[in-house]
Coordinates of C-alpha atoms and ligand atoms in Angstrom, one line a residue:
X4 CA -207.6 -126.3 34.8
X5 CA -210.6 -125.9 37.2
X6 CA -213.8 -123.6 37.1
X7 CA -213.5 -123.3 40.8
X8 CA -212.8 -119.8 42.0
X9 CA -211.4 -120.8 45.5
X10 CA -208.1 -123.1 45.9
X11 CA -208.7 -127.0 45.5
X12 CA -206.8 -129.9 47.4
X13 CA -204.3 -131.8 45.0
X14 CA -202.4 -135.0 45.4
X15 CA -199.5 -136.2 43.7
X16 CA -199.7 -140.1 44.0
X17 CA -197.2 -142.6 42.6
X18 CA -197.5 -145.5 40.4
X19 CA -198.8 -147.7 43.4
X20 CA -201.3 -144.6 44.2
X21 CA -199.3 -144.0 47.2
X22 CA -199.4 -140.0 48.1
X23 CA -196.1 -138.5 47.6
X24 CA -196.9 -134.7 48.1
X25 CA -200.2 -132.8 48.5
X26 CA -201.7 -129.4 48.8
X27 CA -203.9 -126.8 47.7
X28 CA -203.8 -125.0 44.3
X29 CA -203.2 -121.3 43.4
X30 CA -206.3 -119.6 41.5
X31 CA -204.8 -118.2 38.5
X32 CA -208.2 -117.5 37.2
X33 CA -209.5 -116.8 33.5
X34 CA -206.7 -117.2 30.9
X35 CA -207.7 -115.6 27.4
X36 CA -204.9 -117.5 25.4
X37 CA -206.2 -120.8 26.3
X38 CA -209.9 -119.9 27.2
X39 CA -209.4 -122.1 30.4
X40 CA -209.9 -121.3 34.0
X41 CA -206.5 -122.1 35.5
X42 CA -205.0 -123.3 39.0
X43 CA -201.6 -123.6 39.5
X44 CA -200.3 -126.9 41.3
X45 CA -196.8 -126.3 42.3
X46 CA -194.9 -129.7 43.2
X47 CA -191.5 -128.6 42.6
X48 CA -190.3 -129.4 46.1
X49 CA -190.9 -133.0 45.2
X50 CA -187.5 -134.6 44.4
X51 CA -188.1 -138.4 43.9
X52 CA -187.7 -139.8 40.6
X53 CA -189.7 -142.4 39.0
X54 CA -192.4 -143.3 36.6
X55 CA -196.2 -143.3 36.7
X56 CA -196.8 -140.5 38.8
X57 CA -200.3 -138.5 38.5
X58 CA -201.6 -135.4 39.8
X59 CA -205.2 -136.0 41.2
X60 CA -207.5 -133.5 42.3
X61 CA -211.3 -134.7 43.0
X62 CA -212.2 -136.8 40.3
X63 CA -209.9 -135.2 37.8
X64 CA -206.2 -136.8 37.3
X65 CA -203.4 -136.3 34.6
X66 CA -201.9 -138.5 32.5
X67 CA -199.4 -140.7 34.2
X68 CA -195.9 -139.1 33.9
X69 CA -192.3 -139.7 35.0
X70 CA -190.2 -137.4 37.4
X71 CA -186.9 -137.7 35.9
X72 CA -183.5 -135.5 36.2
X73 CA -182.5 -136.6 32.5
X74 CA -184.5 -135.1 30.0
X75 CA -182.4 -133.6 27.5
X76 CA -179.3 -135.9 26.9
X77 CA -181.0 -137.6 24.4
X78 CA -183.1 -134.7 22.8
X79 CA -180.3 -133.0 22.1
X80 CA -179.0 -135.4 19.5
X81 CA -182.7 -136.0 18.1
X82 CA -183.1 -132.7 17.6
X83 CA -179.9 -132.2 15.7
X84 CA -180.2 -135.4 13.7
X85 CA -183.6 -133.6 12.2
X86 CA -181.0 -131.7 9.8
X87 CA -179.5 -135.1 8.5
X88 CA -182.9 -136.5 7.9
X89 CA -183.8 -133.4 5.8
X90 CA -180.5 -133.2 3.8
X91 CA -181.0 -133.0 0.0
X92 CA -178.9 -134.5 -2.7
X93 CA -177.3 -137.5 -0.5
X94 CA -178.9 -140.9 0.3
X95 CA -180.0 -141.2 3.7
X96 CA -179.1 -144.3 5.4
X97 CA -177.8 -146.6 8.1
X98 CA -176.4 -146.2 10.3
X99 CA -176.8 -142.6 10.4
X100 CA -180.6 -142.4 9.8
X101 CA -180.9 -144.8 13.0
X102 CA -183.6 -147.0 11.7
X103 CA -184.2 -148.6 8.2
X104 CA -187.8 -147.1 8.1
X105 CA -186.0 -143.9 7.6
X106 CA -183.7 -144.4 4.7
X107 CA -184.4 -143.1 1.7
X108 CA -182.7 -142.6 -1.7
X109 CA -180.9 -139.4 -2.2
X110 CA -183.5 -136.4 -3.2
X111 CA -182.7 -133.9 -5.9
X112 CA -179.6 -135.5 -6.5
X113 CA -178.7 -133.0 -9.6
X114 CA -180.6 -129.9 -8.8
X115 CA -179.9 -127.7 -11.2
X116 CA -182.4 -124.5 -12.1
X117 CA -182.8 -121.8 -14.0
X118 CA -184.7 -118.6 -13.0
X119 CA -188.4 -119.0 -12.8
X120 CA -189.7 -118.3 -16.6
X121 CA -193.0 -117.0 -15.2
X122 CA -191.4 -114.1 -13.2
X123 CA -190.3 -110.7 -14.3
X124 CA -186.6 -111.3 -13.5
X125 CA -185.0 -113.4 -16.0
X126 CA -181.1 -114.6 -16.3
X127 CA -179.5 -116.6 -19.1
X128 CA -177.8 -118.9 -16.6
X129 CA -178.6 -121.9 -14.7
X130 CA -177.4 -122.6 -11.1
X131 CA -176.4 -126.0 -9.5
X132 CA -178.1 -125.7 -6.2
X133 CA -177.7 -129.4 -5.3
X134 CA -177.4 -130.4 -1.8
X135 CA -178.6 -128.5 1.5
X136 CA -181.5 -128.9 3.9
X137 CA -185.3 -129.1 2.8
X138 CA -186.7 -126.3 4.1
X139 CA -189.9 -128.2 6.1
X140 CA -192.5 -130.4 5.0
X141 CA -191.9 -129.5 1.6
X142 CA -188.9 -129.7 -0.6
X143 CA -187.8 -126.2 -1.0
X144 CA -184.5 -124.4 -0.4
X145 CA -185.0 -120.9 0.9
X146 CA -182.3 -118.7 1.6
X147 CA -184.3 -116.4 4.0
X148 CA -185.0 -118.9 6.6
X149 CA -182.1 -121.3 5.9
X150 CA -180.2 -118.0 6.9
X151 CA -181.4 -118.1 10.6
X152 CA -181.5 -121.7 10.8
X153 CA -178.0 -122.2 9.4
X154 CA -177.1 -119.3 11.9
X155 CA -178.4 -120.7 15.1
X156 CA -176.7 -124.2 14.4
X157 CA -173.2 -122.4 14.1
X158 CA -174.2 -120.0 17.2
X159 CA -174.7 -123.0 19.3
X160 CA -171.2 -124.3 18.4
X161 CA -170.0 -120.5 18.9
X162 CA -171.4 -120.0 22.3
X163 CA -169.8 -123.2 23.2
X164 CA -166.6 -122.0 22.6
X165 CA -166.9 -119.2 25.0
X166 CA -169.3 -120.7 27.7
X167 CA -169.8 -124.3 27.1
X168 CA -167.7 -127.3 26.1
X169 CA -166.9 -128.1 22.4
X170 CA -165.4 -131.4 23.5
X171 CA -168.7 -133.0 24.1
X172 CA -171.9 -133.6 22.0
X173 CA -173.0 -132.4 19.8
X174 CA -170.1 -130.4 19.2
X175 CA -167.1 -132.7 19.0
X176 CA -166.0 -134.8 15.8
X177 CA -167.5 -138.4 16.1
X178 CA -170.4 -137.4 18.6
X179 CA -173.4 -136.9 15.8
X180 CA -173.2 -140.3 14.0
X181 CA -173.1 -138.4 10.5
X182 CA -171.3 -139.1 7.2
X183 CA -168.5 -136.5 8.6
X184 CA -168.1 -138.0 11.9
X185 CA -164.4 -139.2 12.1
X186 CA -163.2 -136.4 9.6
X187 CA -161.5 -134.3 12.3
X188 CA -164.0 -131.2 12.2
X189 CA -166.6 -130.8 14.9
X190 CA -169.5 -132.7 13.9
X191 CA -172.0 -129.8 14.4
X192 CA -169.9 -127.6 12.2
X193 CA -170.1 -130.3 9.7
X194 CA -173.9 -130.4 9.7
X195 CA -174.4 -126.5 9.5
X196 CA -171.6 -126.5 6.3
X197 CA -174.2 -128.9 4.7
X198 CA -176.5 -125.9 4.4
X199 CA -173.8 -123.2 4.2
X200 CA -172.6 -124.8 0.9
X201 CA -176.0 -124.6 -0.7
X202 CA -176.4 -120.8 0.2
X203 CA -173.2 -120.2 -1.4
X204 CA -174.4 -121.4 -4.6
X205 CA -177.5 -119.0 -4.6
X206 CA -175.5 -116.1 -5.8
X207 CA -176.2 -114.6 -9.3
X208 CA -173.2 -115.0 -11.4
X209 CA -173.5 -112.4 -14.0
X210 CA -175.7 -109.3 -15.0
X211 CA -177.0 -106.3 -13.2
X212 CA -177.6 -108.0 -10.0
X213 CA -174.5 -110.1 -10.0
X214 CA -173.7 -111.2 -6.7
X215 CA -177.1 -110.9 -5.1
X216 CA -178.8 -114.3 -3.8
X217 CA -181.9 -115.8 -5.0
X218 CA -184.8 -115.7 -2.6
X219 CA -185.5 -119.3 -3.0
X220 CA -185.6 -122.5 -5.0
X221 CA -188.4 -124.8 -5.2
X222 CA -191.0 -126.8 -6.8
X223 CA -193.4 -125.2 -9.6
X224 CA -196.4 -126.3 -7.6
X225 CA -197.0 -127.7 -4.5
X226 CA -196.7 -131.7 -4.3
X227 CA -199.0 -133.9 -2.4
X228 CA -198.1 -135.6 0.7
X229 CA -196.5 -139.1 0.9
X230 CA -194.2 -138.0 -1.7
X231 CA -190.3 -139.1 -1.3
X232 CA -187.9 -136.3 -2.6
X233 CA -186.3 -138.5 -5.2
X234 CA -189.7 -139.0 -6.5
X235 CA -190.7 -135.6 -6.6
X236 CA -192.3 -135.0 -10.1
X237 CA -192.1 -131.1 -10.5
X238 CA -189.8 -128.9 -12.5
X239 CA -188.1 -126.5 -10.2
X240 CA -186.9 -122.9 -10.6
X241 CA -184.9 -120.1 -8.9
X242 CA -187.2 -117.5 -7.5
X243 CA -186.0 -113.9 -8.1
X244 CA -182.9 -112.5 -6.0
X245 CA -183.9 -110.4 -2.9
X246 CA -181.9 -107.9 -0.9
X247 CA -183.0 -109.8 2.3
X248 CA -181.9 -113.4 1.0
X249 CA -178.4 -111.5 -0.2
X250 CA -177.9 -110.2 3.3
X251 CA -178.9 -113.7 4.9
X252 CA -176.1 -114.8 2.8
X253 CA -173.6 -112.3 3.7
X254 CA -174.4 -113.1 7.5
X255 CA -174.1 -116.6 7.5
X256 CA -171.0 -116.8 5.2
X257 CA -169.2 -114.3 7.4
X258 CA -170.1 -116.5 10.8
X259 CA -168.8 -119.8 8.9
X260 CA -165.7 -118.0 7.8
X261 CA -164.5 -117.2 11.2
X262 CA -165.8 -120.6 12.4
X263 CA -164.0 -122.5 9.6
X264 CA -160.8 -120.7 10.0
X265 CA -158.8 -123.1 12.3
X266 CA -160.2 -126.2 10.3
X267 CA -160.2 -125.5 6.6
X268 CA -158.9 -122.1 5.7
X269 CA -159.7 -122.6 2.0
X270 CA -163.3 -123.0 3.0
X271 CA -163.0 -120.2 5.2
X272 CA -161.5 -117.8 2.6
X273 CA -164.2 -118.9 0.1
X274 CA -166.8 -117.7 2.5
X275 CA -165.6 -114.5 3.2
X276 CA -165.2 -113.7 -0.4
X277 CA -168.8 -114.6 -0.8
X278 CA -169.9 -112.6 2.3
X279 CA -168.2 -109.6 1.2
X280 CA -169.3 -109.7 -2.2
X281 CA -172.8 -110.4 -1.2
X282 CA -172.7 -107.1 1.0
X283 CA -171.6 -105.2 -1.7
X284 CA -174.1 -106.3 -4.0
X285 CA -176.9 -105.6 -1.1
X286 CA -175.6 -102.1 -0.6
X287 CA -175.9 -101.4 -4.3
X288 CA -179.4 -102.9 -4.5
X289 CA -180.8 -102.2 -1.0
X290 CA -184.7 -102.2 -1.7
X291 CA -185.2 -105.6 -3.8
X292 CA -187.9 -107.2 -1.8
X293 CA -189.6 -110.5 -2.2
X294 CA -193.4 -110.3 -2.4
X295 CA -195.5 -110.9 0.7
X296 CA -198.0 -113.2 -1.2
X297 CA -197.4 -116.9 -1.4
X298 CA -196.8 -118.1 -4.8
X299 CA -197.4 -121.5 -6.1
X300 CA -194.9 -124.5 -4.8
X301 CA -193.2 -122.7 -2.1
X302 CA -193.8 -120.4 1.1
X303 CA -193.5 -116.4 0.3
X304 CA -191.0 -115.6 3.2
X305 CA -191.7 -112.0 2.2
X306 CA -190.0 -109.3 4.0
X307 CA -190.2 -105.5 2.9
X308 CA -188.3 -104.2 5.8
X309 CA -184.5 -105.0 5.4
X310 CA -182.6 -102.7 7.6
X311 CA -182.4 -105.4 10.3
X312 CA -181.0 -107.7 7.8
X313 CA -178.1 -104.8 6.9
X314 CA -177.6 -104.7 10.8
X315 CA -177.1 -108.5 11.2
X316 CA -175.1 -108.9 8.1
X317 CA -173.0 -106.1 9.2
X318 CA -172.4 -107.4 12.7
X319 CA -171.1 -111.0 11.2
X320 CA -168.8 -109.3 8.9
X321 CA -167.6 -106.9 11.5
X322 CA -167.0 -109.9 14.0
X323 CA -165.0 -111.5 11.4
X324 CA -162.9 -109.0 9.8
X325 CA -163.0 -105.9 12.2
X326 CA -163.2 -103.6 9.3
X327 CA -164.1 -100.1 9.9
X328 CA -166.8 -100.1 7.0
X329 CA -168.8 -102.7 8.9
X330 CA -168.4 -100.9 12.1
X331 CA -169.3 -97.4 10.6
X332 CA -172.6 -99.3 9.4
X333 CA -173.7 -101.0 12.4
X334 CA -173.0 -98.1 14.7
X335 CA -175.1 -96.0 12.5
X336 CA -177.9 -98.6 12.3
X337 CA -181.2 -97.8 14.5
X338 CA -180.7 -101.7 15.3
X339 CA -177.5 -101.0 17.0
X340 CA -177.1 -103.4 19.9
X341 CA -181.1 -103.9 20.0
X342 CA -182.7 -107.1 21.3
X343 CA -186.3 -106.8 20.7
X344 CA -189.1 -108.5 23.0
X345 CA -191.6 -107.5 20.2
X346 CA -191.5 -108.0 16.5
X347 CA -193.0 -105.9 14.1
X348 CA -191.1 -106.5 10.7
X349 CA -191.7 -109.4 8.0
X350 CA -195.0 -110.9 8.5
X351 CA -194.7 -110.3 12.0
X352 CA -197.1 -107.5 13.5
X353 CA -196.0 -106.9 17.4
X354 CA -195.5 -110.4 18.2
X355 CA -193.6 -111.2 21.6
X356 CA -190.4 -112.6 20.3
X357 CA -186.8 -111.8 19.9
X358 CA -185.8 -112.9 16.4
X359 CA -187.2 -114.9 13.6
X360 CA -186.5 -115.1 9.7
X361 CA -187.8 -111.8 8.9
X362 CA -186.6 -109.9 12.3
X363 CA -183.2 -110.6 12.2
X364 CA -181.3 -107.7 14.4
X365 CA -181.2 -109.9 17.6
X366 CA -179.0 -112.5 15.7
X367 CA -176.3 -109.6 15.3
X368 CA -176.4 -108.3 18.8
X369 CA -175.9 -111.6 20.1
X370 CA -172.7 -112.1 17.8
X371 CA -171.3 -108.7 19.2
X372 CA -172.2 -109.8 22.8
X373 CA -170.7 -113.1 22.4
X374 CA -167.7 -113.1 20.3
X375 CA -164.8 -111.1 21.1
X376 CA -164.8 -108.2 19.0
X377 CA -163.2 -104.4 18.7
X378 CA -166.3 -102.6 20.2
X379 CA -165.7 -101.0 23.4
X380 CA -166.5 -102.6 26.7
X381 CA -169.4 -100.4 27.6
X382 CA -171.0 -101.2 24.4
X383 CA -170.3 -104.8 24.9
X384 CA -171.9 -104.3 28.2
X385 CA -174.8 -102.6 26.6
X386 CA -175.7 -105.4 24.2
X387 CA -175.6 -108.0 27.0
X388 CA -177.9 -105.7 29.2
X389 CA -180.2 -105.3 26.3
X390 CA -180.3 -109.3 26.0
X391 CA -181.0 -109.5 29.7
X392 CA -184.1 -106.9 29.4
X393 CA -185.6 -108.7 26.4
X394 CA -185.3 -111.9 28.9
X395 CA -186.9 -110.1 31.8
X396 CA -189.6 -109.1 29.5
X397 CA -190.1 -112.8 28.2
X398 CA -190.1 -113.9 32.2
X399 CA -192.8 -111.3 32.8
X400 CA -195.1 -112.2 30.2
X401 CA -194.8 -115.9 31.4
X402 CA -195.6 -115.3 34.7
X403 CA -198.7 -113.6 33.7
X404 CA -199.8 -116.4 31.2
X405 CA -202.1 -119.4 32.6
X406 CA -199.8 -122.1 31.2
X407 CA -196.6 -119.9 31.6
X408 CA -195.7 -119.4 27.7
X409 CA -193.7 -116.7 27.3
X410 CA -195.9 -115.2 24.6
X411 CA -198.9 -112.9 24.2
X412 CA -201.5 -112.7 21.9
X413 CA -200.9 -110.0 19.1
X414 CA -202.3 -108.8 15.8
X415 CA -202.0 -112.0 13.4
X416 CA -204.1 -111.0 10.7
X417 CA -206.7 -108.8 9.4
X418 CA -208.6 -108.1 12.5
X419 CA -207.5 -111.4 14.2
X420 CA -205.8 -111.4 17.4
X421 CA -204.0 -114.4 18.4
X422 CA -200.9 -116.7 18.1
X423 CA -198.8 -116.2 15.1
X424 CA -197.8 -119.2 12.4
X425 CA -195.0 -121.4 14.4
X426 CA -195.9 -119.8 17.7
X427 CA -194.0 -122.6 19.3
X428 CA -190.8 -121.3 17.6
X429 CA -191.1 -117.6 19.4
X430 CA -191.0 -119.8 22.6
X431 CA -188.0 -121.4 21.9
X432 CA -186.0 -118.7 20.4
X433 CA -187.1 -116.7 23.3
X434 CA -185.4 -119.9 25.4
X435 CA -182.1 -119.1 23.7
X436 CA -182.4 -115.4 24.6
X437 CA -183.2 -116.4 28.3
X438 CA -180.0 -118.7 28.3
X439 CA -177.6 -116.0 26.9
X440 CA -179.1 -113.8 29.9
X441 CA -177.8 -116.3 32.3
X442 CA -174.8 -116.7 30.6
X443 CA -174.2 -113.0 30.6
X444 CA -175.7 -112.3 34.2
X445 CA -172.6 -111.7 36.6
X446 CA -173.5 -114.3 39.4
X447 CA -175.6 -116.5 37.1
X448 CA -178.9 -115.0 38.0
X449 CA -181.1 -118.4 38.0
X450 CA -184.3 -116.8 37.1
X451 CA -183.2 -116.5 33.5
X452 CA -182.3 -120.5 33.5
X453 CA -185.8 -121.2 34.9
X454 CA -187.3 -119.1 32.3
X455 CA -185.6 -121.0 29.7
X456 CA -186.8 -124.1 31.5
X457 CA -190.3 -123.0 31.7
X458 CA -190.5 -122.3 28.1
X459 CA -189.6 -125.9 27.4
X460 CA -192.2 -127.2 30.1
X461 CA -194.8 -125.6 27.7
X462 CA -193.6 -126.9 24.6
X463 CA -193.5 -130.5 26.5
X464 CA -196.9 -130.4 27.4
X465 CA -197.8 -127.8 30.2
X466 CA -200.4 -126.3 27.7
X467 CA -204.3 -126.9 27.6
X468 CA -203.6 -129.7 24.4
X469 CA -202.1 -131.7 27.1
X470 CA -199.6 -132.2 23.9
X471 CA -195.9 -132.5 24.0
X472 CA -194.8 -130.4 20.5
X473 CA -191.9 -132.5 20.2
X474 CA -192.1 -135.9 18.4
X475 CA -190.8 -138.8 21.0
X476 CA -190.9 -137.2 23.9
X477 CA -193.1 -136.5 27.0
X478 CA -196.5 -138.2 27.9
X479 CA -198.6 -137.5 24.6
X480 CA -196.3 -136.5 22.0
X481 CA -197.2 -135.2 18.6
X482 CA -197.8 -138.3 16.1
X483 CA -198.7 -136.8 12.8
X484 CA -196.4 -134.0 11.4
X485 CA -197.1 -132.4 8.3
X486 CA -194.2 -133.7 6.2
X487 CA -193.9 -135.5 2.8
X488 CA -191.9 -138.3 3.5
X489 CA -192.7 -138.6 7.1
X490 CA -196.2 -139.1 6.0
X491 CA -197.3 -142.3 8.2
X492 CA -201.1 -140.8 8.7
X493 CA -201.3 -140.2 5.0
X494 CA -199.8 -143.3 3.7
X495 CA -198.9 -146.4 6.0
X496 CA -196.1 -147.4 3.8
X497 CA -194.2 -144.0 4.9
X498 CA -192.9 -143.8 8.3
X499 CA -193.8 -141.4 11.3
X500 CA -191.3 -138.7 12.2
X501 CA -188.5 -139.7 14.1
X502 CA -188.0 -138.3 17.9
X503 CA -186.8 -134.8 18.4
X504 CA -189.1 -132.8 15.8
X505 CA -190.6 -129.5 17.0
X506 CA -194.0 -128.6 15.6
X507 CA -194.9 -125.1 15.0
X508 CA -198.1 -125.3 17.2
X509 CA -201.2 -123.0 17.9
X510 CA -201.9 -120.7 15.1
X511 CA -205.0 -118.5 15.2
X512 CA -204.8 -118.1 11.5
X513 CA -206.0 -121.7 11.2
X514 CA -205.3 -121.3 7.3
X515 CA -205.4 -124.9 6.1
X516 CA -208.6 -126.4 4.7
X517 CA -208.4 -129.4 7.3
X518 CA -208.9 -127.4 10.5
X519 CA -211.2 -125.4 8.9
X520 CA -213.2 -128.5 7.8
X521 CA -213.3 -129.6 10.9
X522 CA -215.3 -126.4 11.9
X523 CA -212.7 -124.4 13.5
X524 CA -212.9 -120.7 12.8
X525 CA -209.9 -118.2 13.2
X526 CA -210.8 -115.6 15.8
X527 CA -213.3 -117.9 17.8
X528 CA -211.0 -120.5 19.1
X529 CA -209.0 -119.6 21.7
X530 CA -205.3 -119.0 20.5
X531 CA -203.5 -122.0 22.4
X532 CA -206.2 -124.3 21.4
X533 CA -205.8 -123.6 17.5
X534 CA -203.6 -126.9 17.2
X535 CA -204.6 -130.2 15.7
X536 CA -202.1 -133.3 15.6
X537 CA -203.0 -134.0 11.8
X538 CA -200.6 -134.3 9.3
X539 CA -202.9 -132.4 6.8
X540 CA -202.9 -129.2 9.2
X541 CA -200.1 -127.6 7.8
X542 CA -200.7 -124.2 9.4
X543 CA -200.2 -125.9 13.0
X544 CA -198.5 -128.9 12.7
X545 CA -195.7 -128.7 10.2
X546 CA -191.8 -128.9 11.0
X547 CA -189.0 -126.9 9.7
X548 CA -185.2 -126.2 10.0
X549 CA -186.0 -122.9 11.6
X550 CA -188.0 -124.3 14.5
X551 CA -185.8 -127.4 14.9
X552 CA -182.7 -125.2 15.1
X553 CA -183.7 -123.6 18.5
X554 CA -184.8 -127.0 19.8
X555 CA -181.5 -128.3 19.3
X556 CA -179.7 -125.4 20.5
X557 CA -181.8 -125.1 23.8
X558 CA -182.0 -129.1 24.7
X559 CA -178.2 -129.0 24.6
X560 CA -177.9 -125.9 26.7
X561 CA -180.5 -127.3 29.3
X562 CA -178.4 -130.5 29.1
X563 CA -175.4 -128.9 29.8
X564 CA -176.7 -127.0 32.5
X565 CA -177.4 -130.3 34.6
X566 CA -180.2 -131.9 36.4
X567 CA -181.3 -128.5 37.8
X568 CA -182.5 -127.4 34.4
X569 CA -184.4 -130.6 33.9
X570 CA -186.8 -130.3 36.7
X571 CA -188.6 -127.1 37.2
X572 CA -187.6 -124.2 39.5
X573 CA -184.0 -124.2 40.9
X574 CA -184.2 -123.5 44.5
X575 CA -181.2 -121.1 45.7
X576 CA -179.2 -121.8 48.3
X577 CA -180.2 -118.7 50.4
X578 CA -177.5 -117.1 52.7
X579 CA -174.4 -118.6 50.6
X580 CA -173.6 -115.0 50.0
X581 CA -170.1 -116.1 48.7
X582 CA -171.0 -119.0 46.8
X583 CA -168.4 -121.5 48.3
X584 CA -171.3 -124.0 49.3
X585 CA -171.3 -123.5 53.3
X586 CA -173.4 -120.8 55.2
X587 CA -171.0 -119.5 57.7
X588 CA -169.4 -116.3 59.2
X589 CA -167.8 -115.7 56.0
X590 CA -170.9 -115.0 54.3
X591 CA -171.6 -112.4 56.9
X592 CA -168.4 -110.8 56.0
X593 CA -169.0 -110.7 52.4
X594 CA -172.5 -109.5 52.7
X595 CA -171.2 -106.4 55.0
X596 CA -168.6 -105.7 52.5
X597 CA -171.2 -105.7 49.7
X598 CA -173.4 -103.5 52.0
X599 CA -170.5 -101.0 51.6
X600 CA -169.2 -101.3 48.4
X601 CA -172.3 -102.1 46.6
X602 CA -170.1 -104.4 44.4
X603 CA -172.5 -107.1 42.9
X604 CA -169.5 -109.3 41.4
X605 CA -168.4 -109.8 44.9
X606 CA -171.6 -112.0 45.9
X607 CA -173.7 -114.4 44.8
X608 CA -176.8 -112.2 43.9
X609 CA -179.5 -115.1 44.0
X610 CA -178.2 -116.7 47.4
X611 CA -178.1 -113.0 48.9
X612 CA -181.6 -111.9 48.0
X613 CA -182.8 -114.3 50.9
X614 CA -186.3 -112.7 51.4
X615 CA -186.4 -113.1 47.7
X616 CA -187.9 -109.6 46.9
X617 CA -185.8 -108.5 44.2
X618 CA -183.4 -106.2 46.6
X619 CA -180.4 -107.5 48.3
X620 CA -180.1 -105.1 51.4
X621 CA -180.0 -104.7 55.1
X622 CA -183.2 -106.7 55.6
X623 CA -181.6 -109.7 54.1
X624 CA -178.4 -109.1 56.0
X625 CA -180.7 -109.4 59.1
X626 CA -182.1 -112.6 57.6
X627 CA -178.9 -113.9 57.4
X628 CA -177.8 -113.1 60.9
X629 CA -180.9 -115.0 62.2
X630 CA -180.4 -117.8 60.1
X631 CA -176.7 -117.9 61.4
X632 CA -177.6 -117.6 65.0
X633 CA -180.1 -120.2 64.8
Ligands
CA10 CA1 -166.6 -134.3 11.9
CA11 CA1 -186.3 -107.8 7.9

């Protein structure tokens, strides 16, 4: 940030103050989302690793930082360990919790509930919903939100089946240091199963709504901070069933069924039975909506548009079973093969994004594009093209922003334009879509990988708060996450959060009394500065399973992609048209053939666009010729 309207000189100095790189800034100008006047410094040409570098411009200098090619190899474990730490119904203990400060007795070890007596829905039964992951800073279990979170963790594994390597962490058995390590099953599937099991228990057992899933299960009233789960004093109730929850259950159970088929066919079969019965119940009860208003003791997760959930569930059931009834449904859906770059359903009103807990169509499209199924080749190709088009949108949006965040301000409340609750999770989910665009592009177009890495750069500190929104990482990481057990700031006898937790981040709504009491008013403060690292700020600094799931996904992905993805832009190997590592006469031959046939699969597109103008044409051919003659 600098108020100067002309470029200013900058230097990158090492820990001894020696100049490593220098240059002039590029003036970006006034940036609405941050309220800053922004200059860009590009020091991606620096390939020197080390600690204690600083950027200096005039009298201004950055925090000291490291330049490293290994950023994600530990984060991918920490981000996944979040789910173990937040398990309900089981003692959290060494060696799995890594340090004794994070050990605790089992929370809600017998979590048996009846429908909430204060709601109009009544049922003469109780459900044993012991287990699963706590949703967020509170002790609720929500089927809508549990759904997308569990799907994301399982999808991370499913992607590795086709594009990655399931023999390494966090996929293989014995890689995550969890109680199920060594049981012969992939550890990431074990972790996701811990929540699948509780989702399966949420079905209405009898009566007119038999087969529907309860929307959520949580405390009667909100508890205070610094409360361990086993000391939760509140009564807990099942909240009324909803169509959205039922379809979340159908989708996730269908996905779990195909992933467990090779490991535990009895469990796979149970999952499929539940998935199909949930689908039938949703079809019979297609418009039972959870209320949009927040009741006491739990988040609302209200959603009055569920055709996206129907489409998602149909996709998962079709991929798993191949049955024509699901194929017919999804092909007739207005969401068929869709990957949004703007969200309009649930609580979202035109936000930049691909999916969230209330907008689930994109999840179905990913499964159709990723997992072999009986759709035609042209339809699969269209799904992939739609994913790439959304990624292109995110890259363009990021490039237009001062701090490179792939998100635009949007209507987020009554007359309030800015960033939504959990804005960081929109960025993290978009990074997944950019990663898939990279997987799905014929010649691994690096702009998609750079887009995903740039989204992480924003989360890790390239933002106006100079804050790493992931605990334990970066130069100025978040310290005081909103969580009832990791509540050190509220009560020093409680621990801080372990490393690898992603907070929701800037939220223009500024709903919590703490930020309001600090004089921060919605609509006045720039969107990206609506963030406070304080445990009381539940509207900007909470953590939750559906935000950590994309963090786990993308950190493992970027680690898999290697050092290139760790440190800014990847430089194309211009001229290596055939991608064999050398620039020689064979590249001329390949280029000439391409100009005749226009068959893009015969060349490396990134390396062939030598003048980087987005076209591969005779000008690039002439430049290649010149390179070789020189
Ligand atoms: Ca295992
Ligand atoms: Ca929806």
